[in-house]
Short mmCIF file of C-alpha atoms in Angstrom, two decimals:
data_model
loop_
_atom_site.label_atom_id
_atom_site.label_comp_id
_atom_site.label_asym_id
_atom_site.label_seq_id
_atom_site.Cartn_x
_atom_site.Cartn_y
_atom_site.Cartn_z
CA UNK A 1 -0.47 -16.99 22.27
CA UNK A 2 1.79 -19.84 21.27
CA UNK A 3 5.28 -20.92 22.12
CA UNK A 4 7.98 -20.03 19.60
CA UNK A 5 11.48 -21.31 18.96
CA UNK A 6 12.55 -17.74 18.05
CA UNK A 7 15.18 -16.67 20.65
CA UNK A 8 13.42 -13.32 20.75
CA UNK A 9 9.98 -14.84 21.38
CA UNK A 10 7.98 -13.72 24.44
CA UNK A 11 8.50 -17.09 26.10
CA UNK A 12 12.27 -16.87 25.81
CA UNK A 13 12.35 -13.24 26.91
CA UNK A 14 10.30 -14.08 29.97
CA UNK A 15 12.43 -17.14 30.81
CA UNK A 16 15.65 -15.17 30.35
CA UNK A 17 14.44 -12.66 32.91
CA UNK A 18 14.47 -15.41 35.58
CA UNK A 19 17.85 -16.96 34.73
CA UNK A 20 19.66 -15.83 37.89
CA UNK A 21 23.25 -16.78 38.69
CA UNK A 22 23.04 -16.55 42.50
CA UNK A 23 20.91 -18.48 45.01
CA UNK A 24 17.19 -18.27 44.28
CA UNK A 25 13.90 -19.77 45.40
CA UNK A 26 12.01 -21.91 42.88
CA UNK A 27 8.42 -20.77 42.56
CA UNK A 28 7.19 -22.85 39.63
CA UNK A 29 7.07 -23.26 35.84
CA UNK A 30 6.01 -20.78 33.19
CA UNK A 31 2.48 -20.92 31.80
CA UNK A 32 1.99 -19.87 28.20
CA UNK A 33 -0.98 -20.30 25.95
CA UNK A 34 -2.61 -22.67 28.44
CA UNK A 35 0.43 -24.93 28.67
CA UNK A 36 2.87 -25.45 31.52
CA UNK A 37 6.51 -25.32 30.41
CA UNK A 38 8.56 -27.21 33.03
CA UNK A 39 11.87 -26.24 31.42
CA UNK A 40 11.13 -22.55 31.94
CA UNK A 41 11.48 -22.07 35.68
CA UNK A 42 10.25 -18.96 37.49
CA UNK A 43 12.41 -18.01 40.48
CA UNK A 44 13.12 -15.16 42.89
CA UNK A 45 16.67 -14.19 43.94
CA UNK A 46 17.37 -14.83 47.60
CA UNK A 47 19.21 -11.51 47.88
CA UNK A 48 16.10 -9.60 46.74
CA UNK A 49 13.71 -10.91 49.36
CA UNK A 50 14.47 -8.01 51.69
CA UNK A 51 12.88 -5.77 49.01
CA UNK A 52 9.48 -6.86 50.29
CA UNK A 53 6.59 -8.40 48.43
CA UNK A 54 2.87 -8.93 47.97
CA UNK A 55 0.93 -12.18 47.76
CA UNK A 56 -2.62 -11.38 46.65
CA UNK A 57 -5.66 -13.16 45.34
CA UNK A 58 -9.25 -14.07 46.00
CA UNK A 59 -10.18 -16.48 48.77
CA UNK A 60 -9.35 -20.08 47.91
CA UNK A 61 -6.84 -19.34 45.16
CA UNK A 62 -3.78 -20.63 47.05
CA UNK A 63 -2.24 -17.65 48.87
CA UNK A 64 -1.54 -19.64 52.03
CA UNK A 65 0.16 -22.43 50.10
CA UNK A 66 2.29 -19.85 48.28
CA UNK A 67 3.59 -18.31 51.49
CA UNK A 68 4.20 -21.84 52.82
CA UNK A 69 6.18 -22.68 49.67
CA UNK A 70 8.32 -19.57 50.01
CA UNK A 71 8.76 -20.00 53.78
CA UNK A 72 10.04 -23.56 53.62
CA UNK A 73 12.58 -22.67 50.93
CA UNK A 74 13.77 -19.69 52.95
CA UNK A 75 14.21 -21.97 55.95
CA UNK A 76 16.18 -24.44 53.83
CA UNK A 77 18.49 -21.57 52.85
CA UNK A 78 19.16 -20.66 56.47
CA UNK A 79 16.77 -17.68 56.56
CA UNK A 80 14.42 -17.41 59.59
CA UNK A 81 10.76 -16.80 58.79
CA UNK A 82 7.82 -15.30 60.69
CA UNK A 83 4.28 -16.40 59.74
CA UNK A 84 0.98 -15.19 61.13
CA UNK A 85 -1.43 -18.14 61.20
CA UNK A 86 -4.86 -16.52 61.13
CA UNK A 87 -7.00 -19.58 60.47
CA UNK A 88 -4.80 -22.21 62.13
CA UNK A 89 -3.80 -24.01 58.93
CA UNK A 90 -0.10 -23.06 58.72
CA UNK A 91 1.08 -25.18 61.64
CA UNK A 92 1.57 -28.04 59.19
CA UNK A 93 4.83 -26.44 58.10
CA UNK A 94 6.37 -28.26 61.08
CA UNK A 95 5.38 -31.69 59.72
CA UNK A 96 6.30 -33.59 56.52
CA UNK A 97 3.82 -33.26 53.68
CA UNK A 98 1.49 -36.04 52.59
CA UNK A 99 2.41 -37.79 49.35
CA UNK A 100 -0.61 -38.23 47.14
CA UNK A 101 -1.66 -38.25 43.49
CA UNK A 102 -2.37 -34.52 43.31
CA UNK A 103 1.04 -33.68 44.73
CA UNK A 104 2.80 -36.05 42.32
CA UNK A 105 0.87 -34.59 39.40
CA UNK A 106 1.79 -31.05 40.34
CA UNK A 107 5.44 -31.99 40.86
CA UNK A 108 5.57 -33.60 37.40
CA UNK A 109 3.99 -30.52 35.77
CA UNK A 110 6.59 -28.13 37.15
CA UNK A 111 9.65 -30.43 37.18
CA UNK A 112 9.80 -30.46 40.98
CA UNK A 113 11.76 -33.06 42.91
CA UNK A 114 9.15 -33.25 45.66
CA UNK A 115 10.18 -34.80 48.98
CA UNK A 116 8.13 -34.66 52.15
CA UNK A 117 10.04 -32.31 54.47
CA UNK A 118 9.21 -30.68 57.80
CA UNK A 119 10.63 -27.31 58.82
CA UNK A 120 12.01 -26.48 62.27
CA UNK A 121 9.29 -24.39 63.87
CA UNK A 122 8.33 -22.54 67.05
CA UNK A 123 4.72 -21.66 67.88
CA UNK A 124 3.61 -18.47 69.59
CA UNK A 125 0.38 -16.93 70.81
CA UNK A 126 -0.68 -13.40 71.67
CA UNK A 127 -0.40 -13.09 75.42
CA UNK A 128 -0.97 -16.77 76.02
CA UNK A 129 -4.47 -16.88 74.51
CA UNK A 130 -4.51 -20.10 72.56
CA UNK A 131 -1.69 -22.58 72.10
CA UNK A 132 1.79 -21.12 71.87
CA UNK A 133 4.64 -19.41 73.67
CA UNK A 134 3.11 -16.14 74.96
CA UNK A 135 4.18 -13.00 73.12
CA UNK A 136 3.60 -9.91 75.25
CA UNK A 137 4.44 -6.26 74.90
CA UNK A 138 4.46 -3.51 77.50
CA UNK A 139 2.12 -0.60 76.90
CA UNK A 140 5.15 1.72 76.74
CA UNK A 141 6.82 -0.40 74.06
CA UNK A 142 3.58 -0.64 72.08
CA UNK A 143 3.36 3.15 72.02
CA UNK A 144 0.53 5.66 71.59
CA UNK A 145 0.30 5.53 67.78
CA UNK A 146 -0.29 1.79 67.53
CA UNK A 147 -2.51 1.78 70.62
CA UNK A 148 -4.62 4.58 69.16
CA UNK A 149 -5.23 2.40 66.10
CA UNK A 150 -6.47 -0.47 68.28
CA UNK A 151 -8.63 1.83 70.41
CA UNK A 152 -10.04 3.48 67.26
CA UNK A 153 -9.19 6.98 68.46
CA UNK A 154 -9.40 9.99 66.19
CA UNK A 155 -6.41 12.22 65.46
CA UNK A 156 -7.04 14.59 68.38
CA UNK A 157 -7.49 11.72 70.81
CA UNK A 158 -4.34 10.04 69.43
CA UNK A 159 -2.35 13.21 70.13
CA UNK A 160 -3.83 13.35 73.63
CA UNK A 161 -2.83 9.76 74.27
CA UNK A 162 0.69 10.72 73.27
CA UNK A 163 0.62 13.47 75.91
CA UNK A 164 -0.53 10.95 78.53
CA UNK A 165 2.40 8.68 77.65
CA UNK A 166 4.72 11.70 77.96
CA UNK A 167 3.26 12.59 81.36
CA UNK A 168 3.69 9.03 82.66
CA UNK A 169 7.29 8.96 81.45
CA UNK A 170 8.12 12.31 83.03
CA UNK A 171 6.66 11.19 86.38
CA UNK A 172 8.40 7.82 86.41
CA UNK A 173 5.11 5.92 86.07
CA UNK A 174 5.94 2.74 84.16
CA UNK A 175 3.20 1.68 81.74
CA UNK A 176 3.53 -2.09 81.74
CA UNK A 177 -0.04 -3.31 81.27
CA UNK A 178 -3.42 -1.77 80.54
CA UNK A 179 -4.33 -1.24 84.18
CA UNK A 180 -1.25 1.01 84.44
CA UNK A 181 -2.44 3.20 81.59
CA UNK A 182 -6.01 3.21 82.89
CA UNK A 183 -4.74 4.24 86.34
CA UNK A 184 -2.82 7.20 84.89
CA UNK A 185 -5.79 8.36 82.81
CA UNK A 186 -8.18 7.92 85.75
CA UNK A 187 -5.84 9.94 87.94
CA UNK A 188 -5.69 12.75 85.39
CA UNK A 189 -9.48 13.07 85.34
CA UNK A 190 -9.78 12.88 89.14
CA UNK A 191 -10.18 15.97 91.33
CA UNK A 192 -6.54 15.72 92.43
CA UNK A 193 -5.18 15.06 88.95
CA UNK A 194 -7.05 17.72 86.98
CA UNK A 195 -4.40 20.27 87.82
CA UNK A 196 -1.82 18.03 86.11
CA UNK A 197 -3.70 18.27 82.81
CA UNK A 198 -2.74 21.91 82.41
CA UNK A 199 0.92 21.05 82.59
CA UNK A 200 0.99 18.55 79.71
CA UNK A 201 -0.19 20.53 76.73
CA UNK A 202 -3.83 21.23 77.39
CA UNK A 203 -5.27 17.70 77.49
CA UNK A 204 -9.01 18.11 78.01
CA UNK A 205 -10.92 16.20 80.64
CA UNK A 206 -13.46 15.16 78.00
CA UNK A 207 -10.79 13.59 75.77
CA UNK A 208 -9.20 11.85 78.74
CA UNK A 209 -12.63 10.45 79.58
CA UNK A 210 -13.05 9.13 76.01
CA UNK A 211 -9.69 7.37 76.22
CA UNK A 212 -10.59 5.90 79.60
CA UNK A 213 -13.86 4.50 78.26
CA UNK A 214 -12.07 3.08 75.21
CA UNK A 215 -9.53 1.39 77.46
CA UNK A 216 -12.26 -0.11 79.62
CA UNK A 217 -14.04 -1.52 76.56
CA UNK A 218 -10.72 -2.84 75.25
CA UNK A 219 -10.06 -4.66 78.52
CA UNK A 220 -13.53 -6.19 78.44
CA UNK A 221 -12.59 -7.79 75.10
CA UNK A 222 -9.79 -9.68 76.84
CA UNK A 223 -6.99 -7.45 75.57
CA UNK A 224 -5.36 -7.28 78.99
CA UNK A 225 -3.73 -10.63 78.18
CA UNK A 226 -1.60 -9.10 75.43
CA UNK A 227 0.10 -6.44 77.51
CA UNK A 228 2.53 -7.12 80.32
CA UNK A 229 5.76 -8.84 81.21
CA UNK A 230 7.93 -10.71 80.52
CA UNK A 231 8.08 -8.68 77.34
CA UNK A 232 8.94 -10.77 74.32
CA UNK A 233 12.35 -10.23 72.75
CA UNK A 234 11.68 -10.12 69.00
CA UNK A 235 15.28 -11.14 68.30
CA UNK A 236 14.06 -14.67 69.13
CA UNK A 237 12.61 -14.68 65.61
CA UNK A 238 16.10 -14.44 64.09
CA UNK A 239 17.34 -17.83 65.25
CA UNK A 240 18.41 -20.82 63.20
CA UNK A 241 18.11 -24.50 64.04
CA UNK A 242 21.08 -26.71 64.95
CA UNK A 243 21.28 -27.96 61.36
CA UNK A 244 21.59 -24.42 60.01
CA UNK A 245 18.04 -24.10 58.69
CA UNK A 246 16.11 -20.99 59.57
CA UNK A 247 13.50 -21.35 62.30
CA UNK A 248 9.93 -20.76 61.20
CA UNK A 249 8.11 -18.78 63.88
CA UNK A 250 4.35 -19.34 63.62
CA UNK A 251 2.09 -16.95 65.52
CA UNK A 252 -1.11 -18.88 66.20
CA UNK A 253 -4.07 -16.49 65.97
CA UNK A 254 -7.26 -18.57 65.65
CA UNK A 255 -8.22 -17.78 69.26
CA UNK A 256 -8.22 -14.03 68.50
CA UNK A 257 -9.39 -13.97 64.89
CA UNK A 258 -12.53 -12.15 66.03
CA UNK A 259 -10.27 -9.23 67.02
CA UNK A 260 -8.69 -8.41 63.65
CA UNK A 261 -7.58 -4.88 64.49
CA UNK A 262 -5.79 -6.12 67.56
CA UNK A 263 -3.72 -8.85 65.94
CA UNK A 264 -2.94 -6.83 62.81
CA UNK A 265 -1.72 -3.94 64.93
CA UNK A 266 0.22 -6.31 67.16
CA UNK A 267 1.98 -7.68 64.08
CA UNK A 268 2.90 -4.12 63.20
CA UNK A 269 4.40 -3.72 66.68
CA UNK A 270 6.55 -6.81 66.14
CA UNK A 271 7.83 -5.33 62.90
CA UNK A 272 8.44 -1.90 64.43
CA UNK A 273 10.26 -3.47 67.38
CA UNK A 274 12.55 -5.39 65.04
CA UNK A 275 13.26 -2.18 63.16
CA UNK A 276 14.14 -0.33 66.36
CA UNK A 277 16.48 -3.03 67.67
CA UNK A 278 18.40 -4.19 64.59
CA UNK A 279 21.53 -2.50 63.24
CA UNK A 280 21.91 -1.21 59.70
CA UNK A 281 23.41 -3.89 57.45
CA UNK A 282 22.66 -2.68 53.92
CA UNK A 283 22.25 -5.23 51.14
CA UNK A 284 23.00 -8.83 52.11
CA UNK A 285 23.27 -12.00 50.07
CA UNK A 286 20.25 -13.27 52.02
CA UNK A 287 17.76 -11.62 54.42
CA UNK A 288 18.10 -11.92 58.19
CA UNK A 289 14.35 -12.54 58.44
CA UNK A 290 11.33 -12.59 56.14
CA UNK A 291 8.08 -11.52 57.79
CA UNK A 292 4.71 -12.58 56.29
CA UNK A 293 1.86 -10.25 57.19
CA UNK A 294 -1.38 -12.16 56.51
CA UNK A 295 -4.80 -10.45 56.18
CA UNK A 296 -2.90 -7.22 55.62
CA UNK A 297 -6.01 -5.22 54.69
CA UNK A 298 -7.05 -5.37 58.36
CA UNK A 299 -3.98 -3.34 59.26
CA UNK A 300 -4.93 -0.44 57.00
CA UNK A 301 -8.71 -0.28 57.50
CA UNK A 302 -9.62 2.92 59.32
CA UNK A 303 -5.98 3.81 59.91
CA UNK A 304 -5.06 7.40 60.78
CA UNK A 305 -2.59 9.37 58.69
CA UNK A 306 0.01 9.13 61.47
CA UNK A 307 -0.40 5.36 61.55
CA UNK A 308 -0.07 5.02 57.77
CA UNK A 309 2.98 7.28 57.80
CA UNK A 310 4.52 5.06 60.48
CA UNK A 311 3.89 1.88 58.45
CA UNK A 312 5.27 3.43 55.26
CA UNK A 313 8.42 4.60 57.00
CA UNK A 314 8.97 1.25 58.73
CA UNK A 315 8.54 -0.73 55.49
CA UNK A 316 10.79 1.64 53.56
CA UNK A 317 13.63 1.64 56.09
CA UNK A 318 13.56 -1.89 57.51
CA UNK A 319 15.03 -3.25 54.26
CA UNK A 320 18.40 -1.89 55.31
CA UNK A 321 18.11 -3.90 58.54
CA UNK A 322 17.99 -7.10 56.48
CA UNK A 323 14.24 -7.70 56.99
CA UNK A 324 11.88 -8.57 54.16
CA UNK A 325 8.12 -8.08 54.55
CA UNK A 326 5.46 -9.82 52.48
CA UNK A 327 1.90 -8.54 52.76
CA UNK A 328 -0.76 -11.18 52.08
CA UNK A 329 -4.19 -9.88 51.10
CA UNK A 330 -6.90 -10.09 48.42
CA UNK A 331 -6.11 -7.23 46.02
CA UNK A 332 -3.28 -4.69 45.74
CA UNK A 333 -5.79 -1.92 46.40
CA UNK A 334 -6.01 -3.19 50.00
CA UNK A 335 -2.52 -1.76 50.50
CA UNK A 336 -1.94 2.03 50.44
CA UNK A 337 -0.10 3.25 47.34
CA UNK A 338 2.92 4.49 49.33
CA UNK A 339 3.35 1.04 50.87
CA UNK A 340 2.61 -0.80 47.63
CA UNK A 341 5.38 1.16 45.94
CA UNK A 342 7.88 -0.47 48.34
CA UNK A 343 6.88 -4.04 47.38
CA UNK A 344 9.26 -5.22 44.68
CA UNK A 345 8.14 -8.88 44.49
CA UNK A 346 4.60 -9.72 43.40
CA UNK A 347 2.66 -12.99 43.38
CA UNK A 348 -0.87 -12.33 42.15
CA UNK A 349 -3.33 -15.21 42.31
CA UNK A 350 -6.69 -15.23 40.55
CA UNK A 351 -9.20 -12.43 40.99
CA UNK A 352 -12.94 -12.63 40.50
CA UNK A 353 -15.00 -10.09 38.57
CA UNK A 354 -18.54 -10.92 39.61
CA UNK A 355 -19.56 -7.34 40.48
CA UNK A 356 -18.78 -3.84 39.16
CA UNK A 357 -16.53 -3.31 42.20
CA UNK A 358 -14.69 -6.54 41.37
CA UNK A 359 -14.19 -5.38 37.79
CA UNK A 360 -12.85 -2.05 39.02
CA UNK A 361 -10.43 -3.81 41.37
CA UNK A 362 -9.29 -6.06 38.52
CA UNK A 363 -8.47 -3.10 36.28
CA UNK A 364 -6.64 -1.38 39.14
CA UNK A 365 -4.58 -4.54 39.74
CA UNK A 366 -3.60 -4.82 36.07
CA UNK A 367 -2.32 -1.24 36.11
CA UNK A 368 0.13 -2.10 38.91
CA UNK A 369 2.01 -4.60 36.69
CA UNK A 370 4.69 -3.78 34.10
CA UNK A 371 3.80 -4.10 30.43
CA UNK A 372 3.53 -7.72 29.33
CA UNK A 373 2.54 -9.84 26.36
CA UNK A 374 -0.32 -11.31 28.40
CA UNK A 375 -3.88 -10.05 28.41
CA UNK A 376 -3.76 -9.66 32.18
CA UNK A 377 -7.46 -8.95 32.70
CA UNK A 378 -8.34 -12.20 30.99
CA UNK A 379 -5.46 -14.11 32.55
CA UNK A 380 -6.14 -13.04 36.14
CA UNK A 381 -9.76 -14.17 36.02
CA UNK A 382 -8.83 -17.52 34.44
CA UNK A 383 -6.00 -18.71 36.69
CA UNK A 384 -6.54 -21.98 38.54
CA UNK A 385 -5.81 -22.75 42.17
CA UNK A 386 -2.07 -22.72 42.75
CA UNK A 387 -1.39 -20.54 39.71
CA UNK A 388 -0.32 -16.90 39.78
CA UNK A 389 1.04 -13.97 37.81
CA UNK A 390 4.55 -13.17 39.04
CA UNK A 391 7.05 -10.37 38.72
CA UNK A 392 10.04 -9.99 41.05
CA UNK A 393 13.22 -7.97 41.27
CA UNK A 394 16.19 -9.40 39.42
CA UNK A 395 19.65 -9.57 40.94
CA UNK A 396 20.39 -6.08 39.64
CA UNK A 397 17.17 -4.69 41.14
CA UNK A 398 15.19 -4.37 37.88
CA UNK A 399 11.67 -5.85 37.61
CA UNK A 400 11.49 -9.19 35.82
CA UNK A 401 9.00 -9.78 32.99
CA UNK A 402 5.48 -10.69 34.04
CA UNK A 403 5.17 -14.48 34.12
CA UNK A 404 2.07 -16.60 34.50
CA UNK A 405 3.23 -19.48 36.70
CA UNK A 406 2.05 -22.85 37.92
CA UNK A 407 3.43 -22.93 41.42
CA UNK A 408 5.27 -25.77 43.09
CA UNK A 409 3.65 -27.79 45.88
CA UNK A 410 4.84 -27.20 49.44
CA UNK A 411 6.85 -30.12 50.82
CA UNK A 412 5.52 -29.68 54.35
CA UNK A 413 1.99 -30.62 55.48
CA UNK A 414 -0.66 -28.50 53.74
CA UNK A 415 -2.95 -28.22 56.75
CA UNK A 416 -2.82 -28.02 60.55
CA UNK A 417 -1.05 -30.47 62.82
CA UNK A 418 -3.23 -32.05 65.51
CA UNK A 419 -3.75 -30.15 68.76
CA UNK A 420 -1.80 -32.62 70.90
CA UNK A 421 1.28 -32.41 68.67
CA UNK A 422 1.07 -28.63 68.68
CA UNK A 423 0.85 -28.52 72.47
CA UNK A 424 3.84 -30.85 72.82
CA UNK A 425 5.90 -28.71 70.45
CA UNK A 426 5.10 -25.56 72.44
CA UNK A 427 6.00 -27.03 75.84
CA UNK A 428 9.16 -28.63 74.51
CA UNK A 429 10.54 -25.25 73.46
CA UNK A 430 13.37 -23.74 75.49
CA UNK A 431 11.49 -20.43 75.35
CA UNK A 432 8.38 -21.72 77.05
CA UNK A 433 9.73 -21.47 80.60
CA UNK A 434 11.09 -18.01 79.86
CA UNK A 435 7.84 -16.46 78.69
CA UNK A 436 4.98 -18.69 79.86
CA UNK A 437 4.31 -17.19 83.31
CA UNK A 438 3.25 -13.51 83.48
CA UNK A 439 5.03 -11.12 85.87
CA UNK A 440 3.27 -8.22 87.58
CA UNK A 441 5.88 -5.93 89.11
CA UNK A 442 5.37 -2.50 90.66
CA UNK A 443 4.45 0.03 88.00
CA UNK A 444 2.09 2.98 87.47
CA UNK A 445 -0.99 1.22 88.86
CA UNK A 446 0.72 0.19 92.10
CA UNK A 447 2.43 3.57 92.54
CA UNK A 448 -0.75 5.57 92.00
CA UNK A 449 -2.72 3.17 94.23
CA UNK A 450 -0.10 3.51 96.97
CA UNK A 451 -0.16 7.31 96.74
CA UNK A 452 -3.94 7.32 96.86
CA UNK A 453 -3.95 4.95 99.84
CA UNK A 454 -1.39 7.13 101.65
CA UNK A 455 -3.42 10.26 100.88
CA UNK A 456 -6.59 8.58 102.09
CA UNK A 457 -4.87 7.39 105.28
CA UNK A 458 -3.51 10.91 105.90
CA UNK A 459 -6.95 12.39 105.33
CA UNK A 460 -8.54 9.85 107.67
CA UNK A 461 -5.93 10.56 110.36
CA UNK A 462 -6.48 14.31 110.03
CA UNK A 463 -10.26 13.82 110.22
CA UNK A 464 -9.90 11.59 113.29
CA UNK A 465 -7.64 14.16 115.01
CA UNK A 466 -10.10 16.94 114.24
CA UNK A 467 -12.98 14.87 115.58
CA UNK A 468 -11.04 14.03 118.77
CA UNK A 469 -10.23 17.70 119.33
CA UNK A 470 -13.87 18.60 118.77
CA UNK A 471 -15.02 16.00 121.29
CA UNK A 472 -12.45 17.15 123.86
CA UNK A 473 -13.63 20.75 123.61
CA UNK A 474 -17.23 19.65 123.91
CA UNK A 475 -16.41 17.62 127.05
CA UNK A 476 -14.60 20.58 128.61
CA UNK A 477 -17.52 22.87 127.94
CA UNK A 478 -19.93 20.33 129.42
CA UNK A 479 -17.83 20.02 132.57
CA UNK A 480 -17.82 23.80 133.15
CA UNK A 481 -21.58 24.14 132.86
CA UNK A 482 -22.53 21.07 134.99
CA UNK A 483 -24.29 21.71 138.53
CA UNK A 484 -22.26 21.01 141.67
CA UNK A 485 -23.02 17.58 143.26
CA UNK A 486 -24.81 17.21 146.70
CA UNK A 487 -22.47 16.83 149.73
CA UNK A 488 -21.90 13.33 151.08
CA UNK A 489 -23.23 12.12 154.47
CA UNK A 490 -19.83 12.53 156.11
CA UNK A 491 -19.56 16.07 154.78
CA UNK A 492 -23.00 16.84 156.15
CA UNK A 493 -22.13 15.45 159.62
CA UNK A 494 -18.80 17.25 159.88
CA UNK A 495 -20.35 20.48 158.83
CA UNK A 496 -23.29 20.29 161.25
CA UNK A 497 -23.63 22.37 164.48
CA UNK A 498 -23.98 19.25 166.57
CA UNK A 499 -20.61 17.96 165.43
CA UNK A 500 -18.96 21.28 166.26
CA UNK A 501 -20.53 21.21 169.75
CA UNK A 502 -19.31 17.73 170.42
CA UNK A 503 -15.84 18.60 169.27
CA UNK A 504 -15.64 21.37 171.84
CA UNK A 505 -16.31 18.87 174.64
CA UNK A 506 -13.50 16.45 173.68
CA UNK A 507 -11.92 16.87 177.15
CA UNK A 508 -14.85 15.17 178.83
CA UNK A 509 -15.27 11.43 179.13
CA UNK A 510 -18.23 11.41 176.83
CA UNK A 511 -16.33 13.60 174.39
CA UNK A 512 -13.37 11.24 174.43
CA UNK A 513 -15.59 8.26 173.73
CA UNK A 514 -17.35 10.02 170.92
CA UNK A 515 -14.03 11.16 169.51
CA UNK A 516 -12.57 7.69 169.58
CA UNK A 517 -15.69 6.22 168.11
CA UNK A 518 -15.55 8.72 165.29
CA UNK A 519 -11.80 8.45 164.50
CA UNK A 520 -11.39 4.77 165.37
CA UNK A 521 -9.21 5.06 168.44
CA UNK A 522 -9.44 2.38 171.12
CA UNK A 523 -11.21 3.23 174.45
CA UNK A 524 -8.75 3.25 177.32
CA UNK A 525 -9.38 0.79 180.22
CA UNK A 526 -9.80 2.12 183.82
#
């Protein structure tokens, strides 16, 4: 391949495909025949970033820097951004970049006017684990489909969990945190609650027991921290800074990176919650928010059909709410075909073909691109760090030509900020006081516990009354069968013949004296 001055040459056709008239983000300069052409800029229209996208590539090829590059330009254009920071190296977007020889060399290659620039940023954490403003969800808001994915339930168990949610709702049992849900399930498998199972669609005791055990194991992993109140209002992600730049919301996940299913599913909840709350706006000149979903393959691994259907529907419809979603992963095959079909903007970093499976993935990736003058199999295995194959949607919605691109350098810090600076940024946020302290109000757990305590107290009172009645009857029976007691000395004297004889002689002097001595009367003087 070689550059040509022919207006119809591949280079010119590719460059013409990126000559947009409206606002656009600058991604880098065209690569052709091993050369970087700084006068042929590769860009993506701002208005097309709600059509979703994919940033893919092998580990170490520059995916994180690419999403940082896109995020800081979105912020500069007044568009809020959400980033999931899996490894803890995206926090540097809040600090100015470091000027060095490599940065200057890259800037010269791609005709970039590089200036160290920090972005306005807020930092969040899942439920307060790690450094960040706590992001919590109630169990009810999270819903049975997403929770089933985290608990690794099968389809039947997922449907049963849905019935449990329905039962709790119909009985006014608020599911705020995991102990609420566990209390409802435990009640339904108890002797008193088994009768309730028949009234909610045939939920089996065995399935309820499986769900209860899964919940217990989930809690033992520390997941209780993620569910509760105050529930986070996802509209906080749509804010702009005082200077008009979009806020970059960074969800810090290093403390939970050993729980990939949890944080990937939680990210899906954030997206679904935004979809549920936002109004329809149609096509805008710029998105209301762009959401970067890192390590996206973790979201789809082992997912049920219902879960995949939910993701596909959310991604397809959230575009009309003004939200763009970029999935960041290693190869396009990590993303289900129905979801991949919704991703109009593609940034594909280098792939490796060390094994037969790698070679198969490479061929599958090539087939997802439009026809191009490049030998994509060769190109994708030969790209350097910070280089990618790009195709996006033009302003009229048509795919642009495939363009090998040397990407620009981010202007913010390419690495983490220090822990002390991160902590200060978190505590300085106006949101910290609103969400930092958890709230535990009366909900299903407290209501069921109160009912059980009342039932136990009633049962204890009834048992005590029955025991008292039993003891009273036993005492009465004992009294009836007891022998009569011996008469007292006085009774014996009064009843004796001698006493009767003396009483008859009361008229005599001796009788009077005896009588007085017996009844305490004084003896009369002569």
